[in-house]
PDB file of C-alpha atoms and ligand atoms in Angstrom:
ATOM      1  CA  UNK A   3     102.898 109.737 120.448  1.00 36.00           C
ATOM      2  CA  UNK A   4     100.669 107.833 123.012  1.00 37.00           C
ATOM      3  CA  UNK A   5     101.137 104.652 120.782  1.00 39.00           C
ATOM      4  CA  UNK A   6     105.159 104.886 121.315  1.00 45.00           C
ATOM      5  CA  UNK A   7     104.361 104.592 125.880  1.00 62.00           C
ATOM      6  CA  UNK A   8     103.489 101.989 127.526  1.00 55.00           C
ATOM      7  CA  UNK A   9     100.310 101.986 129.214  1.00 46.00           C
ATOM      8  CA  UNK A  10     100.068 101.021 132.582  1.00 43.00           C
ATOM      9  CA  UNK A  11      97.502  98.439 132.285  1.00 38.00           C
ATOM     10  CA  UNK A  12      96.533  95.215 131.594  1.00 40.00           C
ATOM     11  CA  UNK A  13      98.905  93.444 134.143  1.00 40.00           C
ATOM     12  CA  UNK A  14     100.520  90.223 132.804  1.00 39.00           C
ATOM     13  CA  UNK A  15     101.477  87.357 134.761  1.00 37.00           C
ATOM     14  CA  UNK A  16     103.225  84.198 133.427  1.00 36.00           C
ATOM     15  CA  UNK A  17     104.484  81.336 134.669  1.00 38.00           C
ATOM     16  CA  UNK A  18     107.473  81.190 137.578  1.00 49.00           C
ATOM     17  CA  UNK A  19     110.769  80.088 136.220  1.00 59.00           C
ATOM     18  CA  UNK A  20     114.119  81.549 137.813  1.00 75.00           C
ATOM     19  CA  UNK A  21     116.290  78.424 137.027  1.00 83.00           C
ATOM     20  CA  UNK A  22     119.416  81.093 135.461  1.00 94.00           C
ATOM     21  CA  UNK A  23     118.787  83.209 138.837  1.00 96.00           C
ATOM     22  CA  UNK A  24     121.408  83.511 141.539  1.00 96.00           C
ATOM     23  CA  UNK A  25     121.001  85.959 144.694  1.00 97.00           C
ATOM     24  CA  UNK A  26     124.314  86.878 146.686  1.00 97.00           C
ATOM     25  CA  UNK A  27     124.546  88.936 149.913  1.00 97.00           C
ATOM     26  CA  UNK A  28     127.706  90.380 150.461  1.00 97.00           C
ATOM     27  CA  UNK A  29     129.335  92.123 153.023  1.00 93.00           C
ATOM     28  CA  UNK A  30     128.745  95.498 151.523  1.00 97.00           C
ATOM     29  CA  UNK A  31     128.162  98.156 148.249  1.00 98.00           C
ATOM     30  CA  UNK A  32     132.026  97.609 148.101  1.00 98.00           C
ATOM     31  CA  UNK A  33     132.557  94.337 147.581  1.00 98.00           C
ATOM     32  CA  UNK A  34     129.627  93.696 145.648  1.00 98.00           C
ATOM     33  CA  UNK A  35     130.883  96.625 143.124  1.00 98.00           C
ATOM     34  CA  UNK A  36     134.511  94.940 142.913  1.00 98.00           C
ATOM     35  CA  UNK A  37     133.071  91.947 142.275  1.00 98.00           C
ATOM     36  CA  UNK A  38     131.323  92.642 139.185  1.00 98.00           C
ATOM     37  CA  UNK A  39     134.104  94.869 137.948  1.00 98.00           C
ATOM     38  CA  UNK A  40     136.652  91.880 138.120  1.00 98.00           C
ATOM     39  CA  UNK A  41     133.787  90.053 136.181  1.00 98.00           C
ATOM     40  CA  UNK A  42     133.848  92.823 133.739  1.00 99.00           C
ATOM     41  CA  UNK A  43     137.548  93.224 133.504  1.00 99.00           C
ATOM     42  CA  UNK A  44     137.873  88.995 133.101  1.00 98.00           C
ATOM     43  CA  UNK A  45     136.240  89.308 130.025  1.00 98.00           C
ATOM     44  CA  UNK A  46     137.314  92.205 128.192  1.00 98.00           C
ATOM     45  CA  UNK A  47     140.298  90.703 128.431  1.00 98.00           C
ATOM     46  CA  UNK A  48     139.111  86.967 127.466  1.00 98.00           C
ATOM     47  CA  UNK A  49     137.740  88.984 124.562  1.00 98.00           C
ATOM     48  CA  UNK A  50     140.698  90.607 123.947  1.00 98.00           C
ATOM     49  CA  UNK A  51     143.012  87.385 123.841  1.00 98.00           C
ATOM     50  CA  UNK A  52     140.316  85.761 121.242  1.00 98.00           C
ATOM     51  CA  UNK A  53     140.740  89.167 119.183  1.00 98.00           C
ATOM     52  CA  UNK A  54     137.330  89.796 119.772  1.00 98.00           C
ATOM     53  CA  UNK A  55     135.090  92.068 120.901  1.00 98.00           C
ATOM     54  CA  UNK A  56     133.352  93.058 124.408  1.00 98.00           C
ATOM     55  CA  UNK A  57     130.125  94.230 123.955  1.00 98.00           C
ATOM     56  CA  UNK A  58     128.690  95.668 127.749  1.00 99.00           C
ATOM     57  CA  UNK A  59     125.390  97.151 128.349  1.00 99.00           C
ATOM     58  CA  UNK A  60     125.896  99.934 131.327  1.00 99.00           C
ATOM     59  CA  UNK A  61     123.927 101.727 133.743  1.00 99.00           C
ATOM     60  CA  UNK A  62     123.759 104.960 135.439  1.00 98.00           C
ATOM     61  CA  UNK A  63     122.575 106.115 138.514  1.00 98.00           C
ATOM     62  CA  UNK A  64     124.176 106.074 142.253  1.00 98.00           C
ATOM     63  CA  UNK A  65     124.370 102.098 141.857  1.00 98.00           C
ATOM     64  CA  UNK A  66     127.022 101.356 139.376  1.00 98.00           C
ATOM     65  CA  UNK A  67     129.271 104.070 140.229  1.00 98.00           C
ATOM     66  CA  UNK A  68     131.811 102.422 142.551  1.00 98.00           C
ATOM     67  CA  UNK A  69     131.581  99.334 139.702  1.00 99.00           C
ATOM     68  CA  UNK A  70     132.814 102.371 137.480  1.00 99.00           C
ATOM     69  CA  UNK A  71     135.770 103.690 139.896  1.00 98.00           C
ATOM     70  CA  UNK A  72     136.775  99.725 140.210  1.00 98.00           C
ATOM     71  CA  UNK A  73     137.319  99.863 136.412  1.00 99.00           C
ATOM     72  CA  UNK A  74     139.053 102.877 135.986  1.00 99.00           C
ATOM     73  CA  UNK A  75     141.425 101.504 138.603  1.00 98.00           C
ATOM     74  CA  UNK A  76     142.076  98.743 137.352  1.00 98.00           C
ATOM     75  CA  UNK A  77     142.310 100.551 133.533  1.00 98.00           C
ATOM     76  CA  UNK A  78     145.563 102.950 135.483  1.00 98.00           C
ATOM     77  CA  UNK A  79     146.672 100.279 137.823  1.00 98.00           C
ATOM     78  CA  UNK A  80     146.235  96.978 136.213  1.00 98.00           C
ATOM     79  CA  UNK A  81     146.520  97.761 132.309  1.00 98.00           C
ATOM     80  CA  UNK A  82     143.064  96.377 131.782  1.00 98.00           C
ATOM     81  CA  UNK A  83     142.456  97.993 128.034  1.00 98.00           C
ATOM     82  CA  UNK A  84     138.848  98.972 126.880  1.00 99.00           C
ATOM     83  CA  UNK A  85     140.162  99.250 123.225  1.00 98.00           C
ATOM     84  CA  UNK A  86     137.699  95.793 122.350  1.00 98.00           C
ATOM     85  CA  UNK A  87     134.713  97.646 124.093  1.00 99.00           C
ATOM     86  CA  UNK A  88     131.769  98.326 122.884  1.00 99.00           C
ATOM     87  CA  UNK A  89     128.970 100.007 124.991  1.00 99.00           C
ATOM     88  CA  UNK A  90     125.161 100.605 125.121  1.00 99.00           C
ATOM     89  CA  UNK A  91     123.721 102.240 127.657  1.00 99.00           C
ATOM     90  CA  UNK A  92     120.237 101.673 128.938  1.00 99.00           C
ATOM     91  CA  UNK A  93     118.534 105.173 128.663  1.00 98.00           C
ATOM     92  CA  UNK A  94     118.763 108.846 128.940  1.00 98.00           C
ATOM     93  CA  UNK A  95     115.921 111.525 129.716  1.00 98.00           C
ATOM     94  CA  UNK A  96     114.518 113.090 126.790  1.00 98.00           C
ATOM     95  CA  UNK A  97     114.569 115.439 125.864  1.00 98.00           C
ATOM     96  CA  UNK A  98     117.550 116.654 127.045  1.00 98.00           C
ATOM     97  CA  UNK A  99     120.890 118.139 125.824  1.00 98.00           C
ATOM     98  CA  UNK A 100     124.159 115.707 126.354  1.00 98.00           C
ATOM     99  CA  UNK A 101     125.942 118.706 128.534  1.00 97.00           C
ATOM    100  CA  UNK A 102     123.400 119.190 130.604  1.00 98.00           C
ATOM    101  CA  UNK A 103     124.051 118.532 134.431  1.00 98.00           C
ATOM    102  CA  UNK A 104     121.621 115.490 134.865  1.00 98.00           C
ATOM    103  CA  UNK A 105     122.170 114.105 131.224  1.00 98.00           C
ATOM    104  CA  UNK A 106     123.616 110.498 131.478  1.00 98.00           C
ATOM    105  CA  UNK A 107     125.573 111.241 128.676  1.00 98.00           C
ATOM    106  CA  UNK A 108     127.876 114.093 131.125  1.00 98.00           C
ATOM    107  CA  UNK A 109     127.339 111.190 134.036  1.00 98.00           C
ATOM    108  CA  UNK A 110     129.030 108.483 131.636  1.00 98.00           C
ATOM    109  CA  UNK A 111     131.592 110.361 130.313  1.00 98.00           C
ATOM    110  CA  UNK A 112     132.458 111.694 133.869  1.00 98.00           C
ATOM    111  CA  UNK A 113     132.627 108.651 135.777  1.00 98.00           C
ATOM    112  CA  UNK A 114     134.089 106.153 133.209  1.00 99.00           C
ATOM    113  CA  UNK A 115     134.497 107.371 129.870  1.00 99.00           C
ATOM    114  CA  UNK A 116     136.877 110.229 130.038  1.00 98.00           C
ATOM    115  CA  UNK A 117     138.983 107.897 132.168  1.00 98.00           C
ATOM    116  CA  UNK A 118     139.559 105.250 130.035  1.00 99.00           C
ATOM    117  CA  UNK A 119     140.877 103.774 126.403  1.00 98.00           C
ATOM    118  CA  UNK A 120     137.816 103.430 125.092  1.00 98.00           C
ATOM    119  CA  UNK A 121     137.117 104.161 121.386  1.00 98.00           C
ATOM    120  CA  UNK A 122     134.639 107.153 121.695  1.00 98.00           C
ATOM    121  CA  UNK A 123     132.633 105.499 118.453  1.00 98.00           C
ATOM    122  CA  UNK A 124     132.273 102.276 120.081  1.00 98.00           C
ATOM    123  CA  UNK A 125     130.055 104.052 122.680  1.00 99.00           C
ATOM    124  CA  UNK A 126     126.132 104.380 122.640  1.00 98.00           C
ATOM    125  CA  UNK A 127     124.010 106.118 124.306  1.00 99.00           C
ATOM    126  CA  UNK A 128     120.128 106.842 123.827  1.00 98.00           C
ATOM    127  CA  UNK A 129     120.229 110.644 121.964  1.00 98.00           C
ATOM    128  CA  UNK A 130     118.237 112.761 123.947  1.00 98.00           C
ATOM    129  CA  UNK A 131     117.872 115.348 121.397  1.00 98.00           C
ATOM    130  CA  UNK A 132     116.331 114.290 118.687  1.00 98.00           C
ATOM    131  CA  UNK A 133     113.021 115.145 116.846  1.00 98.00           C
ATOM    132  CA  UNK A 134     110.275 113.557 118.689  1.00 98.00           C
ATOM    133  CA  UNK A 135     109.385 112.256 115.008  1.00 98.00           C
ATOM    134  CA  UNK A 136     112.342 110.741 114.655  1.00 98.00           C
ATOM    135  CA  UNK A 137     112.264 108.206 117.913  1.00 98.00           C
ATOM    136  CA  UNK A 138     110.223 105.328 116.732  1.00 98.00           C
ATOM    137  CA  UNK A 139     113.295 104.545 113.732  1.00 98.00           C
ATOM    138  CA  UNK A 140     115.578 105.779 116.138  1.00 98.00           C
ATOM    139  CA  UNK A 141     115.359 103.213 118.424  1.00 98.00           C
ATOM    140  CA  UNK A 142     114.598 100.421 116.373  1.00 98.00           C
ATOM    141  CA  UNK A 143     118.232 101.435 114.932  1.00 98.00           C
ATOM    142  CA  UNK A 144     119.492 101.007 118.390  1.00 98.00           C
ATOM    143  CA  UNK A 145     118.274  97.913 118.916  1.00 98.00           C
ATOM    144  CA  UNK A 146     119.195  96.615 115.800  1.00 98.00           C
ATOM    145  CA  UNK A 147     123.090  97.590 116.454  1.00 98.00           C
ATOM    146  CA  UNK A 148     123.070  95.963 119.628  1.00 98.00           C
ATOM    147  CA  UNK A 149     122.356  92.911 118.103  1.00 98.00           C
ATOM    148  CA  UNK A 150     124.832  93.442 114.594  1.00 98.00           C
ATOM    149  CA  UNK A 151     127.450  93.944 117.194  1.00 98.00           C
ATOM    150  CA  UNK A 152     126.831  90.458 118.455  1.00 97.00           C
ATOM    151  CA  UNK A 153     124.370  91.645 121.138  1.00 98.00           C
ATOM    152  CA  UNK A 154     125.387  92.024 125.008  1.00 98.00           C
ATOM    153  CA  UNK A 155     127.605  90.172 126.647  1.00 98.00           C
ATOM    154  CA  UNK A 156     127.161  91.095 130.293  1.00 99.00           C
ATOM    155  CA  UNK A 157     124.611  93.751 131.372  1.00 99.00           C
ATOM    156  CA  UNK A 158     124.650  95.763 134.166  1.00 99.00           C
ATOM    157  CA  UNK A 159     121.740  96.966 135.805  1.00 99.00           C
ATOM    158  CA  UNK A 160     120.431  98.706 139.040  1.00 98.00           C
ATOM    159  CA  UNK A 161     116.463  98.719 140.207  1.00 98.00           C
ATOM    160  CA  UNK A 162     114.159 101.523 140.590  1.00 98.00           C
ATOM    161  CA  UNK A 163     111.662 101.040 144.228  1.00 97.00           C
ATOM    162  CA  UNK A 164     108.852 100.718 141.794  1.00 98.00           C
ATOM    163  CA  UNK A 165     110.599  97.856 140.279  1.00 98.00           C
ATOM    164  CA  UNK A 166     111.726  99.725 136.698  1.00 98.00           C
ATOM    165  CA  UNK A 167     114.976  98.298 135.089  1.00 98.00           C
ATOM    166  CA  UNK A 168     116.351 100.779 132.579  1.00 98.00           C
ATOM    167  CA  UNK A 169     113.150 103.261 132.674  1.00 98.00           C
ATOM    168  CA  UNK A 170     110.937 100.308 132.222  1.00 98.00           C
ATOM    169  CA  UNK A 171     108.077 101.405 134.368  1.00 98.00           C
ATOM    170  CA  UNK A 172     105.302  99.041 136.231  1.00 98.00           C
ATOM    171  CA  UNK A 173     103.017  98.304 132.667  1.00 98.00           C
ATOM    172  CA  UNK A 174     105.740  97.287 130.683  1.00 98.00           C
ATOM    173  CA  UNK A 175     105.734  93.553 129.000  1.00 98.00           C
ATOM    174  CA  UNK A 176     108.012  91.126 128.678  1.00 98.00           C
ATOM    175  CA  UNK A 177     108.029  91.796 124.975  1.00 98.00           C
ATOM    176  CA  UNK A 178     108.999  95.452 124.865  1.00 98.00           C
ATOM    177  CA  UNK A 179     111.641  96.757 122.777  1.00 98.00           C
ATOM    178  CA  UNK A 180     113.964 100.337 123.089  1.00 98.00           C
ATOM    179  CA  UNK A 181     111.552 102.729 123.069  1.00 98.00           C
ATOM    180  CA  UNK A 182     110.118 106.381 124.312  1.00 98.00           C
ATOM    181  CA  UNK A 183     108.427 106.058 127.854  1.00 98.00           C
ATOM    182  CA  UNK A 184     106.520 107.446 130.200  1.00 98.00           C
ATOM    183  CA  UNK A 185     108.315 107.779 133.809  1.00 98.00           C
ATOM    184  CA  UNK A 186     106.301 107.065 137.032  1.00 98.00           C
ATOM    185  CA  UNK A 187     105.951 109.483 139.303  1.00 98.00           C
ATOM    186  CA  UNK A 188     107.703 107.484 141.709  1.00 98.00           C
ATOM    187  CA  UNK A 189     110.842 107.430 139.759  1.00 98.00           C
ATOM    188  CA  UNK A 190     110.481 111.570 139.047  1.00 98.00           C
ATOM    189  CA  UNK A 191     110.648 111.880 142.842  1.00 98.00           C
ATOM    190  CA  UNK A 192     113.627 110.240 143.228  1.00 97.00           C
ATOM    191  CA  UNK A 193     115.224 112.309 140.115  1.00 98.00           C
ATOM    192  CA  UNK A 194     114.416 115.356 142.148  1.00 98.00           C
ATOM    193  CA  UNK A 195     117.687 115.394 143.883  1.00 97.00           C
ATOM    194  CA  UNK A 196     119.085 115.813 140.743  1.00 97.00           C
ATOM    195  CA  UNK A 197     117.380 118.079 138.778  1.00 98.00           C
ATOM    196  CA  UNK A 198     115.948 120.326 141.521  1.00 96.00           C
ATOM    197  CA  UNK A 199     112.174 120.308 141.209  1.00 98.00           C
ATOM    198  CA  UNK A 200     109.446 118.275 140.558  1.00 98.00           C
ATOM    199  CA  UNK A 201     108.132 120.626 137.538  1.00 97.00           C
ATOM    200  CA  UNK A 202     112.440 120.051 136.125  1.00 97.00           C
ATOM    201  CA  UNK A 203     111.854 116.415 135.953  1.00 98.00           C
ATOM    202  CA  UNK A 204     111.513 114.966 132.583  1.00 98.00           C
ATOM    203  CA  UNK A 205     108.367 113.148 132.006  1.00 98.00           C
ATOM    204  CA  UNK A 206     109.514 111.153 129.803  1.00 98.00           C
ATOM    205  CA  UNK A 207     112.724 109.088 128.904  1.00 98.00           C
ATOM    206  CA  UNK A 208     114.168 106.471 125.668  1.00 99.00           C
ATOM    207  CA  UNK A 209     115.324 102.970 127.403  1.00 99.00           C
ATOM    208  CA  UNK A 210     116.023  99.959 125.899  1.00 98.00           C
ATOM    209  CA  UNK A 211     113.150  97.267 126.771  1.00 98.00           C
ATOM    210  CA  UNK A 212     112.769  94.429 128.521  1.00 98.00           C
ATOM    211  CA  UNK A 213     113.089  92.203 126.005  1.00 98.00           C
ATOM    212  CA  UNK A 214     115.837  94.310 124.143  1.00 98.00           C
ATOM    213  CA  UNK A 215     117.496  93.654 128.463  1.00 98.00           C
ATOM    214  CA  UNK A 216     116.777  89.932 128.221  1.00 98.00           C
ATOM    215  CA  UNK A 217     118.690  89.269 124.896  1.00 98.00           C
ATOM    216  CA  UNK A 218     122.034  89.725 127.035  1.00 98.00           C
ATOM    217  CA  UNK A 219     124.221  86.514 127.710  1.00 98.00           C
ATOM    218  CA  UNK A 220     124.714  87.713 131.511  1.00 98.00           C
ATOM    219  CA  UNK A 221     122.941  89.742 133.368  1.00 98.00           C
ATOM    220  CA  UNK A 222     124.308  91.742 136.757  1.00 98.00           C
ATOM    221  CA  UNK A 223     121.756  93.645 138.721  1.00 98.00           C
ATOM    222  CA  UNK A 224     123.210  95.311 142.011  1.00 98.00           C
ATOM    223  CA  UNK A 225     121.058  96.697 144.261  1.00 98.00           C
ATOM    224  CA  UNK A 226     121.925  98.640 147.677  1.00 98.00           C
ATOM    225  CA  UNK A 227     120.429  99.983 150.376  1.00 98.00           C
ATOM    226  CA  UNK A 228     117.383  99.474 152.756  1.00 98.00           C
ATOM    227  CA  UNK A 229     115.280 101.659 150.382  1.00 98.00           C
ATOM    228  CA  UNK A 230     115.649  98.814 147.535  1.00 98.00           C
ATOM    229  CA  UNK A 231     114.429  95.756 149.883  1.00 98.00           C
ATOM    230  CA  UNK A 232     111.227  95.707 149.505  1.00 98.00           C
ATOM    231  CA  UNK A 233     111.546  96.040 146.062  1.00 98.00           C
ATOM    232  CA  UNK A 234     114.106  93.497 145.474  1.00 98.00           C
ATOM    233  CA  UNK A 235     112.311  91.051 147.738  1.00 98.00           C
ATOM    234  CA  UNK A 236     109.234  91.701 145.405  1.00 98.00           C
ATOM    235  CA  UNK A 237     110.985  90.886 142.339  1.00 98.00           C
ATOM    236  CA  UNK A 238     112.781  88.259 143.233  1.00 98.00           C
ATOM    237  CA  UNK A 239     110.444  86.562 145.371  1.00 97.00           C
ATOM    238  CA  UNK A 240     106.533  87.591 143.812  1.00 97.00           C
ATOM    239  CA  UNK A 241     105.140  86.762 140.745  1.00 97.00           C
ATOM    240  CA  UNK A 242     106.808  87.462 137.101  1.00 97.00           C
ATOM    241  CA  UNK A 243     104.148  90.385 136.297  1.00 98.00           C
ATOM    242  CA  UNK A 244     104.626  93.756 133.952  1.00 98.00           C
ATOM    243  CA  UNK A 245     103.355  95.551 137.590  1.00 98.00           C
ATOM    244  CA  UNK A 246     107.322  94.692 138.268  1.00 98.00           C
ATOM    245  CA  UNK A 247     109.174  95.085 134.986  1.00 98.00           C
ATOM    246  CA  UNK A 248     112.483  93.762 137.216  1.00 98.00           C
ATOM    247  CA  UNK A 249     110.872  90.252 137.446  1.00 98.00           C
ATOM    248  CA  UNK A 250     110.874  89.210 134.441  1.00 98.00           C
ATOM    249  CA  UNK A 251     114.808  88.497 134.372  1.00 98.00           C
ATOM    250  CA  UNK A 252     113.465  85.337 136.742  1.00 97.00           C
ATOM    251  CA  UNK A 253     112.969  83.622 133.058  1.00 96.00           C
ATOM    252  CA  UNK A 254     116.504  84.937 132.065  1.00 97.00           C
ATOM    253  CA  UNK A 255     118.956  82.134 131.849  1.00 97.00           C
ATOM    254  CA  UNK A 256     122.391  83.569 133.783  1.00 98.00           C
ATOM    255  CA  UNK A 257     121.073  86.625 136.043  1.00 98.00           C
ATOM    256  CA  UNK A 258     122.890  87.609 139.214  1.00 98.00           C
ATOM    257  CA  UNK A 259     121.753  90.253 142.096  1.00 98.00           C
ATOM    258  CA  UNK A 260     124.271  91.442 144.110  1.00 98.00           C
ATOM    259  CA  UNK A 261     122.642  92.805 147.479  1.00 98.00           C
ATOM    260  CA  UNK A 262     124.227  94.494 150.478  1.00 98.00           C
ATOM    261  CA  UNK A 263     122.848  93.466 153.660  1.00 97.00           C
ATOM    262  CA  UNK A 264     120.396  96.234 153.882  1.00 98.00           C
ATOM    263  CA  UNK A 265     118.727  95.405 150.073  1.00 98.00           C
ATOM    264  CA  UNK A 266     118.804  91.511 151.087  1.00 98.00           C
ATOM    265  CA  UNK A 267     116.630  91.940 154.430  1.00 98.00           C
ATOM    266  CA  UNK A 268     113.431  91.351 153.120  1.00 98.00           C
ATOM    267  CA  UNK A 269     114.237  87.975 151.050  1.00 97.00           C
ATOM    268  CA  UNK A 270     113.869  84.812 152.604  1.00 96.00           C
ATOM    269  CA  UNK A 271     116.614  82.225 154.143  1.00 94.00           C
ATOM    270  CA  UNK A 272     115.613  79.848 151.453  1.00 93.00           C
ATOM    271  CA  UNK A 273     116.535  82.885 148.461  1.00 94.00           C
ATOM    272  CA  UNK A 274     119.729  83.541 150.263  1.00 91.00           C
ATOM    273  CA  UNK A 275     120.864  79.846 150.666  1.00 85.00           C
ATOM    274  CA  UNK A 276     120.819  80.219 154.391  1.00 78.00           C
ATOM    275  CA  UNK A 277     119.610  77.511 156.769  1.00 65.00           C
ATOM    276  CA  UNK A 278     117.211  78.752 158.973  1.00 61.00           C
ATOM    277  CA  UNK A 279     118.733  78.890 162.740  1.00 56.00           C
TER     278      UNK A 279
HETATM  279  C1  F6R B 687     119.804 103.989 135.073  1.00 52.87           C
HETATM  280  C2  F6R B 687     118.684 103.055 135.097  1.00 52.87           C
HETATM  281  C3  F6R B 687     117.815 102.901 136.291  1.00 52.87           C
HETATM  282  C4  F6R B 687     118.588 102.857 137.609  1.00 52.87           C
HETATM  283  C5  F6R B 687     117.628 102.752 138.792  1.00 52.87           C
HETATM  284  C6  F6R B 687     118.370 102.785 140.113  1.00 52.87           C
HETATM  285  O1  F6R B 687     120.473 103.950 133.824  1.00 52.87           O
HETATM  286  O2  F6R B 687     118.445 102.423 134.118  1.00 52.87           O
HETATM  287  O3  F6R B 687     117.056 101.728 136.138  1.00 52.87           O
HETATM  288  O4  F6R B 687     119.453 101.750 137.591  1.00 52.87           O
HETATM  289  O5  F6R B 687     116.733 103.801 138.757  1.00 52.87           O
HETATM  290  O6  F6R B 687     118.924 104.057 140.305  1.00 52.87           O
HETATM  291  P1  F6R B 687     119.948 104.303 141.495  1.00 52.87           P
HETATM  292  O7  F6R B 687     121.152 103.485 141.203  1.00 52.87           O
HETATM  293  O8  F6R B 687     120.272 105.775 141.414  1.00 52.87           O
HETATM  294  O9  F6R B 687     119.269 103.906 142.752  1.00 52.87           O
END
């Protein structure tokens, strides 16, 4: 099984390159949220009027979830139709059963799914149940539907403080495919809110990898909160190095973060387009 994690060590650095990279500070978690749900809802239905599909790679977590209450608005208020969509989300514990409390198959279905048109075979989400045997093929399946389906479109991400996007903890490469991880401690101790207990925290958890994040067309990371500015500043501003998995999307050619004030504080006038005063 230790073959399937990553380990953390050797670091790998590679060259800077963040020409696809655009930062944006907006006024708050609420704007930033609408914003990327318009985004979303402009091209499910540019999809939709070329009779083709919308494939979206989703997130869970506090981050995304007021991106997720924009889009069931606009589903009830504005028509917008998920009938093209087709979903992958990044990860899920494992193990863990799909009705359990924490399991971000119950957060999905709660704050989007069950809300909206979507055809419940076009979604995907990492199984959390399966034989531990059984995880290598699964996951090469996964990633190997993503990209039958056309691959993804626009991805949506959030940031962990140690710099993780999906569970892709400090150690893992560039080159990294969906897989079964390790999760750093770090990241268990935020879980505890959730789950109740250190000793209830999975220790480990199937996400998609960094490369498997990198062959989207768009990528949308948002990122609130004082708590995330030192690691946003980090990945946007340091090195591309596995120690942050979140900066390698510098060599990803159409990547946005979406700050609030409070996640933006630590990056430089330069990152944000100011002029110094
Ligand atoms: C969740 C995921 C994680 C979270 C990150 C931030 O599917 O892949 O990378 O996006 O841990 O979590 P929140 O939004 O709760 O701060």
């Amino acid at each position: 099984m230790s073959s399937t994690l990553d380990s953390p060590t050797p670091l790998k650095h590679t060259i800077e390159s963040s020409q696809g990279l655009s930062v944006l500070k907006l006024s708050d978690a609420a704007v930033a949220s609408k914003r990327v749900a318009r985004e979303i809802g402009a091209l499910i239905r540019q999809r939709a009027s070329e009779n083709r599909n919308c494939v979206l790679g989703l997130a869970t977590g506090s981050t995304p979830i007021r991106v997720y209450r924009e889009l069931v608005r606009m589903h009830r208020e504005e028509g917008l139709s998920f009938h093209n969509v087709i979903t992958f989300n990044l990860d899920e514990y494992f193990p863990i059963q799909p009705n359990a409390a924490q399991s971000y198959v119950r957060f999905m279905n709660e704050q989007l799914f069950d809300h909206i048109d979507i055809v419940r075979t076009n979604i995907h989400i990492p199984n959390g149940t399966i034989e531990l045997e059984a995880v290598p093929g699964y996951c090469r399946d996964y990633d190997e539907l993503i990209a039958t389906t056309g691959g993804i479109d626009l991805q949506l991400l959030g940031i962990g403080r140690t710099g993780h996007i999906g569970f892709n903890e400090p150690g893992a490469t560039r080159d990294t495919r969906t897989r079964l991880v390790k999760l750093d401690t770090l990241t268990r101790v935020d879980a505890v809110k959730d789950f109740g207990g250190m000793d209830q925290v999975p220790l480990l958890a199937i996400t998609m990898g960094v490369d498997s994040i990198l062959q989207s067309s768009r990528i949308r990371l948002l990122a609130f909160g004082e708590h995330k500015a030192d690691i946003v500043q980090r990945s946007i501003e340091g090195p591309i190095t596995s120690t942050i998995p979140a900066s390698y999307l510098k060599t990803h050619r159409d990547v946005q973060y979406l700050l609030d004030d409070a996640a933006a504080e630590c990056l430089s006038p330069s990152t944000l387009g100011e002029t110094p005063q």
